[in-house]
Amino acid sequence: MPLLSLLALAPFDSKAIDARVESLLKRMTLEEKIGQLVQFSDGSATGPEGAQVDQKALVAKGGMGSVLNLTGAKEVNALQRVAVEGSRLKIPLIFGLDVIHGHRTVFPVPLGLSATWDEGLIERTARVAAVEASADGVRWTFSPMVDVARDARWGRIMEGAGEDPWLGGRVAAAYVRGYQTRDLSDPTAIVACAKHYVAYGAAEAGRDYNTVDLSDRVLRDVYLPPFKAAVDAGVGTLMSAFNTVGGVPASANRYTLTDVLRGEWGFRGFVVSDWNSIGELIPHGIALDAEEAAEKGLNAGVDMDMAANAYASKLVGLVKKGRVKQGTVDEATRRVLRVKFALGLFERPYADESRAAREMLSPGHLAVAREAAERSFVLLKNEGAVLPLTPGRRVALIGPLADSADDMLGEWAVRGRKEDVTSLRSAMAERLKGGLLYAKGTEIQTESEAGFAEAVAAAQKADVAVMALGESRFMSGEAFSRTRLDLPGNQRKLLEAVVATGKPVVLVLFNGRPLALPWESAHVSAMLEAWFPGVQAGPALVHTLYGDVAPSGRLTTSFPRAVGQEPLYYNRLNTGRPARTDAIAERFTSGYLDELITPLFPFGHGLTYTRFTYSAPKILTKSIRAADLAKGKTIEVEAVVANVGASAGIETAQLYVAQRGTSVARPIRELKGYERLRIAPGESRRVRFVLRGADLAFTGLDMKRKVEPGELTVWVAPNAEAGAPAKLRILP
Ligand code: NOJ
């Protein structure tokens, strides 16, 4: 375990905190203990309207331990005062908020941030978010969302780090470090919340809140690892999910919440339900009423009830009837108090009301926002090196997203304001000093073609058309699933009209999910995936389009050719009848009649303004036994990456492995490492990777996680489909 994780774990493992918790617990009544397990929303609702309670009265009698959705140091302090000065035991409230990709300084949406493949940068964005959120009185964020997502129809794919469990774990840990720092009692630290525990990303048909049913092996090897990584990094809280897992709602799932999380991983923080997910045990059909729901939720291991009013109204009675043990309430209360003590809330319950004015959108924060946006862009295609744009070329900027400041914020930007955003149009107009041709062309979703003629005329006057197309900010995120993965409205038609002018077209895409754009990719010269870039959208895009910075983002999610390929992910099993990847409709193979099985743009893909070549990888380890790997021996892999283009660039070299001859079928490839290499033109860099036992372990036939003997294949490659293999036998 890295040293930093050990340090980060310290707040929850401190004997001093445990002693304070025990002494406080002894003085608490049952009602006051249960109060610590209750959370209600103040202000905007981030779920269906629920019970209306008199919050002040509840806080004053110690009946509520946490509030979500209240922001502003003054507002937060006012309610905190009721708890700290007006309640018998003076236990401070913990204020939570969805600070997902920045607070006032809004960063790219998390899927975009993950495309940076830059853990240090992600950590810095989380740090900035924590500094700003804490200045608003918020000491708890419901982030990171670490759900592995393999289905682009699911709107919440935007909130996470894509389809890979290994990368997902690295990204999860980076967020936790950034939010929590090494010392949670630092007033700028906020406690993180890994969500949604667990397997929410596997919702059937990509429909939000839908059923999940998967094997324990897939749960353990695919969906649990990012949560485990967050726990190892010292995350203070987890949120239980809405979905069922094998028929058992995740918010009443003792196996995942207690056996795995507490028993196997030793997690000492607390678990909060998702919004009314305790109440939803009733429509799930495993509880007939709120009383049974509260009983099942707490007994399974959900410590705090968000917004359902089930714990607040039913737990006292349940304890009296003996359906919930006093000890279970004590333990849940302990976990919540531990986090409050670790945050230093007992010493410093109030937010410093002078901080917000200095911290929000500070120049340093905006610089991080611009860097993050620049690094999140993925150059999908660049034919004829149409990018970077050369100065002096006449540009027509066209499309409904070119000047839409609001959409640049992405979905989860609770405190984001469109006035803080610089749009692509305004940044480009500034760069071109009045020489920019602009036409909106159409709306994101409309049938009207009234603006087409103006757009075509602008393109005709220009040397190159830059088209800003895609989804609105509210087409991905919670409850925003789609059955189509095309450009909404008549944007494709507008694009066709502009393409018909014969001018080269650069397509800049804004979206929170992979889109299926085979026609578009065949007919435009360049495609730049921009996600929703945040407040610095315009400057970051202009720098990239003009080559002040070269794109270096890589996809963390496969872009399909057709929606019918979903769920689509690179780390799939081979099947017994693998289809060819270069041809369709071969009889009796696992393919489609009408489409390839491969993505249009694979996981890991991303171009830049120079080109790189890879040597075949070399495995430096000559022979190894499975038992040696378990004991700490490693396998070393090396390759040489050369910049064969004309400019400097960043290449993300990716290490993939596959294992055969094992007790259970393993994916055709799995990411196990990467290295961002900055290489000058004409130069090459040797890159070396170390594979440890933990990297190669998986859940075998006996359900134990370990390394098995077999044939190991490795690739060092620019994406999940490229590269030459090298092999090594892992001996028994
Ligand atoms: C519901 C969402 O699923 C969750 O991600 C969010 O943190 C809560 N609402 C609180 O707003």
XYZ file of C-alpha atoms and ligand atoms in Angstrom:
743
model
C 0.000 0.000 0.000
C 1.451 3.420 -0.906
C 2.523 5.560 2.016
C 0.016 8.263 1.142
C -2.883 5.840 1.527
C -1.666 4.879 4.969
C -1.557 8.495 5.976
C -4.971 9.124 4.477
C -6.428 6.236 6.438
C -5.174 7.620 9.706
C -8.141 9.890 10.550
C -10.521 6.948 10.772
C -8.108 4.672 12.512
C -7.013 7.099 15.176
C -7.307 5.870 18.752
C -7.829 9.427 19.924
C -10.896 9.778 17.724
C -12.261 6.402 18.801
C -11.949 7.442 22.436
C -13.843 10.670 21.816
C -16.542 8.793 19.902
C -17.020 6.296 22.740
C -17.237 8.958 25.388
C -19.822 10.920 23.398
C -21.795 7.799 22.539
C -22.208 7.039 26.252
C -23.979 10.335 26.763
C -26.386 9.976 23.836
C -30.004 8.892 24.028
C -31.343 6.437 21.458
C -33.143 9.328 19.728
C -29.937 11.358 19.546
C -28.022 8.429 18.100
C -30.641 7.894 15.445
C -30.535 11.611 14.723
C -26.958 11.180 13.521
C -28.217 8.722 10.930
C -30.695 11.161 9.400
C -30.123 13.450 6.459
C -32.576 15.805 4.754
C -32.206 18.198 1.869
C -32.414 21.918 2.284
C -32.852 24.044 -0.783
C -32.956 22.435 -4.184
C -34.032 18.817 -4.371
C -31.759 16.418 -6.215
C -34.401 13.712 -6.333
C -38.181 13.385 -6.236
C -39.794 15.620 -3.590
C -39.975 13.755 -0.314
C -41.150 14.337 3.222
C -41.285 17.924 4.434
C -39.899 18.206 7.942
C -39.268 21.141 10.225
C -35.490 20.976 9.937
C -34.644 23.588 12.534
C -36.799 21.906 15.138
C -35.309 18.539 14.278
C -31.740 19.852 14.510
C -32.479 21.561 17.808
C -33.547 18.305 19.416
C -30.581 16.391 17.967
C -32.780 14.555 15.473
C -30.782 15.245 12.331
C -27.068 14.807 11.760
C -26.619 15.957 8.187
C -28.018 18.267 5.549
C -27.540 18.150 1.827
C -27.908 20.824 -0.820
C -27.460 23.817 1.472
C -24.593 26.074 0.397
C -23.162 29.427 1.312
C -21.062 29.906 4.439
C -23.626 32.235 6.010
C -26.587 29.949 5.354
C -24.691 26.884 6.516
C -23.431 28.620 9.637
C -26.956 29.708 10.567
C -28.199 26.122 10.656
C -24.971 24.897 12.232
C -25.546 27.343 15.042
C -28.832 25.618 15.849
C -26.989 22.303 16.194
C -23.949 23.570 18.047
C -25.535 26.149 20.270
C -29.112 24.965 20.467
C -28.975 21.182 20.848
C -28.278 19.283 24.056
C -25.034 17.579 22.987
C -23.879 20.263 20.534
C -22.967 17.738 17.850
C -22.166 19.601 14.628
C -24.002 18.896 11.376
C -22.137 17.680 8.318
C -23.173 19.509 5.142
C -23.030 17.522 1.911
C -23.340 18.541 -1.725
C -22.796 17.089 -5.175
C -19.480 18.741 -5.934
C -18.796 16.532 -8.917
C -16.555 18.328 -11.394
C -15.653 21.481 -9.601
C -17.674 23.847 -7.456
C -17.807 27.427 -8.737
C -14.796 26.803 -10.980
C -16.350 24.131 -13.167
C -14.045 21.567 -14.744
C -14.752 19.144 -17.581
C -17.339 16.483 -16.753
C -15.755 13.437 -15.067
C -15.742 11.327 -18.241
C -13.746 14.115 -19.858
C -11.444 14.450 -16.850
C -10.737 10.729 -17.002
C -9.714 11.165 -20.647
C -6.704 13.158 -19.411
C -5.220 9.917 -18.049
C -3.532 12.258 -15.624
C -4.059 11.361 -11.984
C -2.084 14.327 -10.706
C -4.251 16.733 -12.664
C -7.466 15.048 -11.531
C -6.231 15.309 -7.955
C -5.586 19.029 -8.453
C -9.117 19.598 -9.813
C -10.525 17.843 -6.753
C -8.330 20.007 -4.507
C -9.629 23.184 -6.108
C -13.194 21.909 -5.793
C -12.623 21.196 -2.101
C -11.133 24.623 -1.425
C -14.131 26.319 -3.030
C -16.795 24.008 -1.618
C -15.452 24.324 1.922
C -15.511 28.102 1.528
C -19.242 27.633 0.916
C -19.598 25.623 4.128
C -19.648 22.214 2.405
C -17.366 19.612 4.006
C -18.695 16.523 2.241
C -18.962 15.844 -1.474
C -20.911 13.037 -3.108
C -17.981 12.294 -5.387
C -16.182 10.436 -6.899
C -18.679 8.441 -8.901
C -16.660 5.280 -9.520
C -19.222 3.136 -11.325
C -17.693 1.203 -14.205
C -19.936 1.988 -17.190
C -20.056 -0.136 -20.305
C -23.209 1.171 -21.926
C -23.279 4.541 -23.689
C -27.067 4.711 -23.479
C -26.783 5.161 -19.721
C -26.741 8.910 -19.095
C -24.608 8.550 -15.994
C -21.641 7.246 -17.972
C -20.750 10.959 -18.029
C -20.206 11.037 -14.260
C -17.497 8.411 -14.051
C -14.147 7.372 -15.449
C -15.412 5.092 -18.202
C -15.293 1.361 -18.740
C -12.049 0.198 -17.191
C -11.857 -1.086 -13.596
C -8.110 -0.593 -13.247
C -8.058 2.971 -14.542
C -11.266 3.600 -12.608
C -9.448 2.671 -9.412
C -6.537 4.990 -10.130
C -8.882 7.871 -10.891
C -10.981 7.149 -7.790
C -7.921 7.356 -5.559
C -6.825 10.613 -7.202
C -10.165 12.267 -6.409
C -10.056 11.034 -2.819
C -6.551 12.451 -2.291
C -7.570 15.782 -3.796
C -10.743 16.204 -1.764
C -9.565 14.848 1.569
C -5.850 15.770 1.534
C -3.680 13.998 4.079
C -5.456 15.682 6.936
C -9.227 15.835 6.928
C -9.206 18.368 9.739
C -7.702 20.941 7.387
C -10.565 23.444 6.923
C -10.192 23.181 3.145
C -10.496 19.385 3.172
C -13.834 17.788 2.374
C -14.720 14.161 2.872
C -15.238 12.174 -0.318
C -17.998 9.672 -1.074
C -17.404 6.785 -3.468
C -20.678 5.999 -5.217
C -22.916 4.286 -6.192
C -22.193 1.124 -4.303
C -22.461 -1.070 -6.308
C -22.812 -2.180 -9.943
C -25.150 0.713 -10.815
C -23.309 1.079 -14.128
C -24.540 -2.323 -15.239
C -28.192 -1.184 -15.393
C -29.943 -3.268 -18.042
C -30.453 -1.600 -21.432
C -28.713 1.530 -20.158
C -31.947 2.614 -18.491
C -31.342 4.537 -15.289
C -32.221 2.900 -11.951
C -32.777 -0.371 -13.813
C -32.138 -3.929 -12.724
C -28.608 -5.327 -12.449
C -27.883 -9.009 -12.445
C -24.356 -10.270 -12.717
C -22.110 -13.006 -11.461
C -20.173 -12.617 -8.260
C -17.015 -12.961 -10.366
C -17.876 -9.978 -12.567
C -18.939 -8.033 -9.479
C -15.574 -8.716 -7.883
C -13.356 -8.312 -10.933
C -15.108 -5.427 -12.695
C -17.453 -3.403 -10.476
C -15.897 -3.605 -7.004
C -12.252 -2.691 -7.769
C -12.709 1.099 -8.073
C -14.532 1.083 -4.708
C -11.748 -0.952 -3.181
C -9.230 1.551 -4.549
C -11.203 4.414 -2.981
C -11.310 2.591 0.360
C -7.569 1.921 0.182
C -7.036 5.623 -0.488
C -8.884 6.408 2.750
C -12.286 7.513 1.448
C -14.505 8.501 4.368
C -17.921 7.590 2.987
C -19.701 5.474 0.387
C -23.179 5.886 -1.094
C -25.386 2.856 -1.611
C -26.972 2.563 -5.045
C -30.544 2.488 -6.364
C -30.304 -0.763 -8.333
C -30.757 -4.353 -7.347
C -27.810 -6.741 -7.558
C -29.040 -10.242 -8.236
C -32.492 -9.406 -6.875
C -31.235 -7.697 -3.726
C -31.408 -3.884 -3.736
C -27.922 -2.423 -3.284
C -29.287 -0.306 -0.407
C -30.301 -3.411 1.535
C -27.507 -5.685 0.446
C -25.754 -7.113 3.467
C -23.311 -9.054 1.351
C -21.831 -6.005 -0.392
C -22.384 -3.452 2.404
C -21.208 -5.512 5.324
C -19.526 -8.775 4.344
C -17.358 -7.249 1.611
C -17.027 -3.595 2.624
C -16.559 -4.047 6.364
C -15.536 -7.672 6.643
C -13.136 -8.038 3.757
C -11.951 -4.439 3.301
C -12.071 -3.138 6.854
C -13.875 0.104 5.934
C -14.392 2.310 9.014
C -16.192 5.313 7.540
C -19.955 5.428 6.961
C -22.385 4.573 4.191
C -25.141 7.000 3.187
C -28.081 5.825 1.123
C -28.785 7.439 -2.206
C -31.715 9.848 -2.378
C -34.678 7.936 -0.940
C -33.080 4.600 -1.801
C -34.237 3.307 1.594
C -37.794 4.382 0.758
C -37.434 2.713 -2.634
C -37.073 -0.680 -1.002
C -40.889 -0.532 -1.073
C -41.318 -0.264 -4.876
C -38.473 -2.764 -5.222
C -40.848 -5.052 -3.403
C -38.667 -6.159 -0.486
C -40.377 -3.940 2.078
C -44.075 -3.400 2.576
C -43.713 -0.109 4.398
C -41.202 2.470 5.635
C -40.679 0.545 8.854
C -39.575 -2.595 7.065
C -37.466 -0.498 4.691
C -35.617 1.168 7.589
C -35.088 -2.203 9.239
C -33.641 -3.768 6.099
C -31.502 -0.757 5.212
C -29.819 -0.334 8.588
C -29.417 -4.037 9.245
C -27.741 -4.463 5.854
C -25.232 -1.698 6.574
C -26.594 1.639 5.334
C -25.703 4.004 8.167
C -27.388 7.205 7.066
C -30.744 7.682 5.374
C -30.734 10.384 2.690
C -34.110 12.046 2.281
C -36.379 9.044 2.877
C -37.486 9.915 6.411
C -37.487 6.184 7.185
C -34.764 6.157 9.851
C -36.046 9.353 11.468
C -39.592 8.114 11.742
C -39.172 4.365 12.290
C -35.882 3.403 13.945
C -36.845 4.201 17.535
C -39.837 1.889 17.240
C -37.805 -0.793 15.519
C -35.257 -0.838 18.351
C -38.043 -1.010 20.928
C -39.587 -3.952 19.104
C -36.196 -5.659 18.894
C -36.166 -5.743 15.088
C -33.069 -3.557 15.035
C -30.453 -4.112 17.720
C -29.298 -1.241 19.870
C -25.760 -2.304 18.986
C -26.463 -1.813 15.258
C -27.591 1.750 15.898
C -24.527 2.341 18.093
C -22.193 1.080 15.410
C -23.757 3.226 12.654
C -23.608 6.274 14.954
C -19.959 5.567 15.714
C -19.125 5.556 12.015
C -20.808 8.905 11.408
C -19.221 10.528 14.466
C -15.801 9.229 13.500
C -15.985 11.194 10.253
C -17.246 14.313 12.015
C -14.370 14.165 14.491
C -11.863 13.514 11.703
C -13.120 16.616 9.876
C -12.449 18.693 12.979
C -16.089 19.789 13.054
C -16.252 19.676 16.842
C -13.380 22.161 17.053
C -14.353 24.298 14.056
C -18.022 23.819 13.219
C -18.383 27.129 11.354
C -17.206 28.059 7.887
C -15.065 31.153 7.498
C -17.486 33.572 5.850
C -14.726 35.696 4.356
C -13.153 32.940 2.285
C -15.614 32.559 -0.595
C -14.974 36.023 -2.008
C -11.244 35.262 -2.337
C -11.377 31.652 -3.381
C -14.103 31.318 -5.995
C -12.795 31.448 -9.564
C -9.366 32.637 -8.436
C -6.808 32.970 -11.246
C -5.044 29.840 -9.985
C -8.290 27.878 -10.086
C -9.097 29.069 -13.585
C -5.639 28.018 -14.730
C -6.320 24.481 -13.488
C -9.692 24.568 -15.274
C -8.045 25.507 -18.538
C -5.319 22.901 -18.225
C -7.864 20.220 -17.355
C -10.042 21.141 -20.338
C -7.085 21.164 -22.729
C -5.936 17.768 -21.557
C -9.401 16.246 -21.702
C -9.859 16.826 -25.443
C -9.482 13.728 -27.583
C -8.499 14.127 -31.221
C -10.462 11.309 -32.832
C -9.504 11.994 -36.431
C -7.250 14.452 -38.287
C -7.100 13.768 -41.997
C -4.705 15.800 -44.069
C -3.511 17.495 -40.882
C -6.347 20.014 -41.124
C -5.622 20.681 -37.452
C -3.976 22.705 -36.062
C -5.615 25.569 -37.910
C -3.097 27.797 -39.588
C -3.326 31.516 -38.882
C -4.682 33.445 -41.821
C -7.166 30.753 -42.864
C -10.686 32.108 -42.875
C -12.789 30.216 -40.322
C -16.567 29.779 -40.202
C -17.714 28.709 -36.754
C -21.071 26.964 -37.004
C -23.368 25.100 -34.668
C -25.667 25.344 -31.658
C -22.872 24.654 -29.153
C -20.425 27.267 -30.421
C -21.843 29.996 -28.240
C -23.781 28.111 -25.591
C -22.078 29.079 -22.338
C -24.635 27.206 -20.273
C -24.072 23.842 -21.954
C -20.315 24.059 -21.409
C -20.949 23.566 -17.673
C -22.093 19.955 -18.060
C -24.808 18.434 -15.950
C -23.461 18.398 -12.393
C -22.540 21.982 -11.857
C -24.709 22.945 -8.905
C -22.891 26.197 -8.233
C -21.665 26.787 -11.788
C -22.903 29.896 -13.561
C -23.018 30.488 -17.253
C -21.674 34.019 -16.731
C -18.406 32.392 -15.618
C -17.980 30.543 -18.915
C -16.026 31.703 -21.934
C -17.640 30.106 -24.961
C -15.824 28.877 -28.046
C -17.309 31.714 -30.075
C -16.131 34.453 -27.767
C -12.623 32.987 -27.381
C -12.307 32.497 -31.115
C -13.597 35.974 -31.915
C -10.978 37.374 -29.575
C -8.242 35.345 -31.235
C -9.294 36.304 -34.738
C -9.878 39.959 -33.855
C -13.154 40.352 -35.678
C -12.330 38.061 -38.595
C -14.574 35.205 -37.457
C -17.582 34.120 -39.489
C -20.269 32.730 -37.218
C -23.652 31.104 -37.749
C -25.630 29.114 -35.242
C -27.216 27.057 -38.009
C -29.710 25.232 -35.833
C -30.706 24.466 -32.243
C -29.566 21.324 -30.427
C -33.015 19.810 -30.841
C -35.306 21.264 -33.452
C -36.750 20.449 -36.829
C -36.475 23.978 -38.159
C -33.920 24.488 -40.921
C -34.320 28.240 -40.911
C -30.668 28.804 -40.005
C -29.147 26.404 -42.540
C -28.748 28.890 -45.420
C -26.797 31.342 -43.276
C -24.533 28.530 -42.064
C -23.854 27.284 -45.576
C -23.137 30.824 -46.755
C -20.638 31.285 -43.921
C -18.903 28.028 -44.837
C -18.722 29.073 -48.478
C -16.938 32.288 -47.560
C -14.432 30.434 -45.355
C -11.413 28.205 -45.910
C -12.452 25.823 -43.157
C -15.650 25.211 -41.203
C -15.449 24.465 -37.480
C -18.706 22.851 -36.410
C -19.693 22.760 -32.736
C -22.298 20.018 -32.466
C -23.519 17.530 -29.890
C -25.812 17.080 -26.940
C -27.114 19.615 -24.468
C -25.767 19.505 -20.918
C -28.996 17.855 -19.804
C -28.859 14.938 -22.198
C -26.438 12.988 -20.011
C -26.393 12.499 -16.260
C -28.990 11.137 -13.866
C -32.203 9.922 -15.525
C -30.929 11.116 -18.917
C -30.580 7.838 -20.765
C -30.998 7.634 -24.524
C -31.956 4.903 -26.993
C -30.193 6.712 -29.835
C -26.566 7.702 -29.927
C -26.728 10.101 -32.830
C -26.507 13.876 -32.991
C -29.847 15.101 -31.654
C -32.316 17.118 -33.729
C -31.300 18.017 -37.265
C -27.625 18.642 -36.533
C -26.529 15.838 -38.834
C -28.543 17.427 -41.645
C -26.841 20.747 -40.997
C -23.492 18.999 -41.084
C -24.399 17.352 -44.398
C -25.232 20.742 -45.854
C -21.906 22.194 -44.754
C -19.947 19.139 -45.916
C -21.636 19.552 -49.330
C -19.878 22.913 -49.751
C -16.657 20.953 -50.180
C -14.887 22.977 -47.505
C -12.858 20.991 -44.984
C -14.871 20.475 -41.816
C -13.525 20.233 -38.265
C -16.189 18.702 -36.027
C -15.911 19.697 -32.358
C -18.152 17.415 -30.321
C -19.808 18.220 -27.012
C -21.386 15.269 -25.273
C -21.426 13.347 -22.030
C -21.348 9.891 -23.565
C -19.894 8.109 -26.564
C -21.924 8.862 -29.672
C -22.206 6.591 -32.723
C -21.116 8.806 -35.604
C -19.930 6.643 -38.507
C -21.280 8.966 -41.227
C -19.821 12.006 -39.545
C -16.419 10.433 -39.114
C -16.353 9.372 -42.761
C -17.228 12.836 -44.069
C -15.385 15.370 -41.938
C -11.662 16.059 -42.013
C -11.121 16.251 -38.265
C -13.041 15.337 -35.123
C -12.190 16.700 -31.705
C -14.073 15.251 -28.720
C -14.500 18.125 -26.267
C -17.010 16.622 -23.757
C -18.423 19.479 -21.660
C -15.226 21.375 -20.852
C -16.331 23.705 -18.034
C -15.761 27.420 -17.481
C -12.611 27.583 -19.597
C -14.154 25.846 -22.614
C -13.433 28.615 -25.115
C -9.783 29.408 -24.348
C -8.906 25.702 -24.022
C -10.504 24.893 -27.372
C -8.918 27.812 -29.176
C -5.471 26.907 -27.824
C -5.987 23.377 -29.035
C -7.469 24.187 -32.427
C -4.598 26.583 -33.152
C -1.907 24.276 -31.837
C -0.708 26.326 -28.843
C -1.232 23.021 -27.078
C -1.555 19.665 -28.788
C -4.430 17.375 -27.845
C -3.356 14.557 -25.544
C -6.606 13.036 -24.230
C -7.435 9.359 -24.677
C -10.814 7.699 -24.649
C -11.746 5.871 -21.482
C -14.881 4.534 -23.129
C -15.400 2.817 -26.505
C -17.199 4.835 -29.191
C -19.578 2.510 -31.045
C -20.431 2.288 -34.709
C -24.087 1.671 -33.914
C -26.248 1.817 -30.824
C -27.036 -1.887 -31.281
C -23.465 -2.770 -30.257
C -24.090 -1.575 -26.692
C -22.985 -2.540 -24.099
C -19.607 -2.195 -25.795
C -16.289 -2.490 -23.972
C -12.788 -3.534 -24.946
C -12.150 -5.926 -22.063
C -14.685 -8.473 -23.254
C -14.404 -12.242 -23.257
C -13.383 -13.956 -26.451
C -16.406 -16.344 -26.619
C -16.110 -19.823 -28.113
C -16.801 -18.479 -31.586
C -14.983 -15.186 -31.794
C -15.972 -13.036 -34.743
C -13.382 -11.512 -37.021
C -12.744 -7.903 -36.224
C -12.241 -6.850 -39.836
C -15.277 -8.373 -41.560
C -18.954 -8.840 -40.862
C -21.420 -11.652 -41.198
C -19.171 -14.663 -41.061
C -21.565 -17.499 -40.349
C -21.557 -19.188 -36.934
C -19.387 -16.564 -35.267
C -20.288 -14.137 -32.524
C -20.895 -11.131 -34.742
C -23.636 -9.143 -36.448
C -25.102 -9.485 -39.931
C -24.909 -5.780 -40.542
C -22.031 -4.347 -38.555
C -18.527 -5.051 -37.302
C -18.177 -5.991 -33.659
C -15.412 -3.445 -33.085
C -15.908 0.148 -31.960
C -15.527 3.093 -34.302
C -12.942 4.521 -31.884
C -11.503 2.123 -29.318
C -10.719 2.555 -25.638
C -7.379 4.326 -25.293
C -7.609 6.008 -28.699
C -6.496 9.593 -29.193
C -4.354 11.330 -31.796
C -2.193 14.396 -31.538
C -0.351 16.751 -33.874
C 2.613 14.450 -34.270
C 2.897 10.678 -34.822
C 4.411 7.915 -32.738
C 5.575 4.389 -33.484
C 6.029 1.518 -31.061
C 8.597 -1.249 -30.988
C 7.353 -4.733 -30.159
C 7.284 -5.130 -26.372
C 9.982 -7.152 -24.661
C 9.297 -9.174 -21.542
C 12.477 -8.862 -19.506
C 11.507 -11.591 -17.063
C 12.594 -14.942 -18.458
C 10.509 -17.304 -16.409
C 8.256 -17.005 -13.407
C 5.959 -19.121 -11.251
C 2.516 -18.114 -10.075
C 3.637 -18.611 -6.483
C 6.580 -16.224 -6.984
C 4.216 -13.508 -8.185
C 2.101 -14.055 -5.083
C 5.251 -13.627 -2.984
C 6.167 -10.281 -4.531
C 8.223 -11.098 -7.609
C 7.363 -8.998 -10.649
C 7.352 -9.191 -14.421
C 9.034 -6.374 -16.308
C 7.943 -5.265 -19.753
C 9.690 -2.769 -21.963
C 9.055 -1.021 -25.283
C 10.417 1.894 -27.246
C 8.131 4.697 -28.380
C 9.377 7.072 -31.082
C 8.086 10.462 -32.167
C 8.293 10.227 -35.959
C 6.427 13.474 -36.661
C 7.532 17.051 -36.838
C 6.440 18.450 -33.474
C 6.772 17.594 -29.801
C 3.882 15.661 -28.313
C 2.528 13.597 -25.462
C 1.950 9.915 -26.024
C 0.104 7.738 -23.537
C 1.711 4.308 -23.806
C -0.673 1.662 -22.478
C 0.177 -1.732 -21.038
C -2.373 -4.457 -21.706
C -2.364 -8.098 -20.626
C -4.372 -11.208 -21.401
C -4.305 -14.579 -19.693
C -5.170 -17.960 -21.182
C -5.057 -21.485 -19.840
C -6.731 -20.262 -16.647
C -9.529 -21.822 -14.603
C -12.089 -19.311 -15.906
C -12.310 -17.306 -19.135
C -10.433 -14.022 -18.969
C -10.850 -10.815 -21.042
C -9.094 -10.565 -24.403
C -7.199 -7.583 -22.992
C -6.995 -5.677 -19.737
C -5.267 -2.394 -19.008
C -2.625 -2.718 -16.278
C -0.511 0.394 -16.642
C 0.141 3.511 -18.655
C 2.783 6.160 -18.968
C 2.350 9.666 -20.352
C 5.489 10.373 -22.346
C 6.500 13.782 -23.615
C 8.730 13.152 -26.617
C 10.539 15.624 -28.874
C 10.356 15.132 -32.654
C 12.851 12.591 -33.909
C 13.432 11.212 -30.418
C 12.399 8.001 -28.767
C 11.781 6.916 -25.206
C 12.146 3.537 -23.578
C 9.196 2.815 -21.327
C 9.254 0.121 -18.663
C 6.298 -1.384 -16.828
C 6.280 -3.592 -13.768
C 3.513 -6.183 -13.385
C 2.838 -7.355 -9.853
C 0.902 -10.313 -8.594
C -2.007 -8.041 -7.693
C -2.188 -6.854 -11.314
C -2.608 -10.390 -12.599
C -4.823 -11.799 -9.854
C -8.477 -12.511 -10.597
C -11.376 -14.433 -9.123
C -10.793 -18.040 -10.123
C -13.028 -21.073 -10.176
C -12.780 -21.384 -6.399
C -13.866 -17.714 -6.022
C -10.470 -16.847 -4.555
C -8.543 -13.906 -5.943
C -5.083 -15.042 -6.931
C -2.593 -15.413 -9.777
C -2.950 -18.603 -11.776
C -0.460 -20.344 -14.005
C -1.078 -20.009 -17.727
C -0.034 -18.083 -20.791
C 0.419 -14.355 -20.384
C 0.295 -12.019 -23.392
C 1.326 -8.381 -23.099
C 1.028 -5.398 -25.402
C 2.450 -1.901 -25.106
C 0.204 0.062 -27.392
C -1.477 3.376 -28.198
C -4.968 1.907 -27.698
C -6.817 -1.290 -26.812
C -6.810 -2.599 -30.376
C -3.270 -1.861 -31.515
C 0.187 -3.216 -30.785
C 2.288 -6.334 -31.178
C 2.060 -9.105 -28.558
C 4.779 -10.721 -26.466
C 4.216 -13.888 -24.452
C 5.394 -15.455 -21.225
C 4.458 -18.670 -19.507
C 3.458 -18.306 -15.877
C 4.510 -21.647 -14.463
C 2.639 -23.596 -11.786
C -29.109 11.076 -6.475
C -27.874 10.675 -7.230
O -27.985 9.346 -7.661
C -26.601 10.806 -6.418
O -25.519 10.626 -7.282
C -26.538 12.134 -5.732
O -25.337 12.240 -5.008
C -27.735 12.259 -4.827
N -28.939 12.229 -5.626
C -27.703 13.525 -3.995
O -27.971 14.622 -4.773
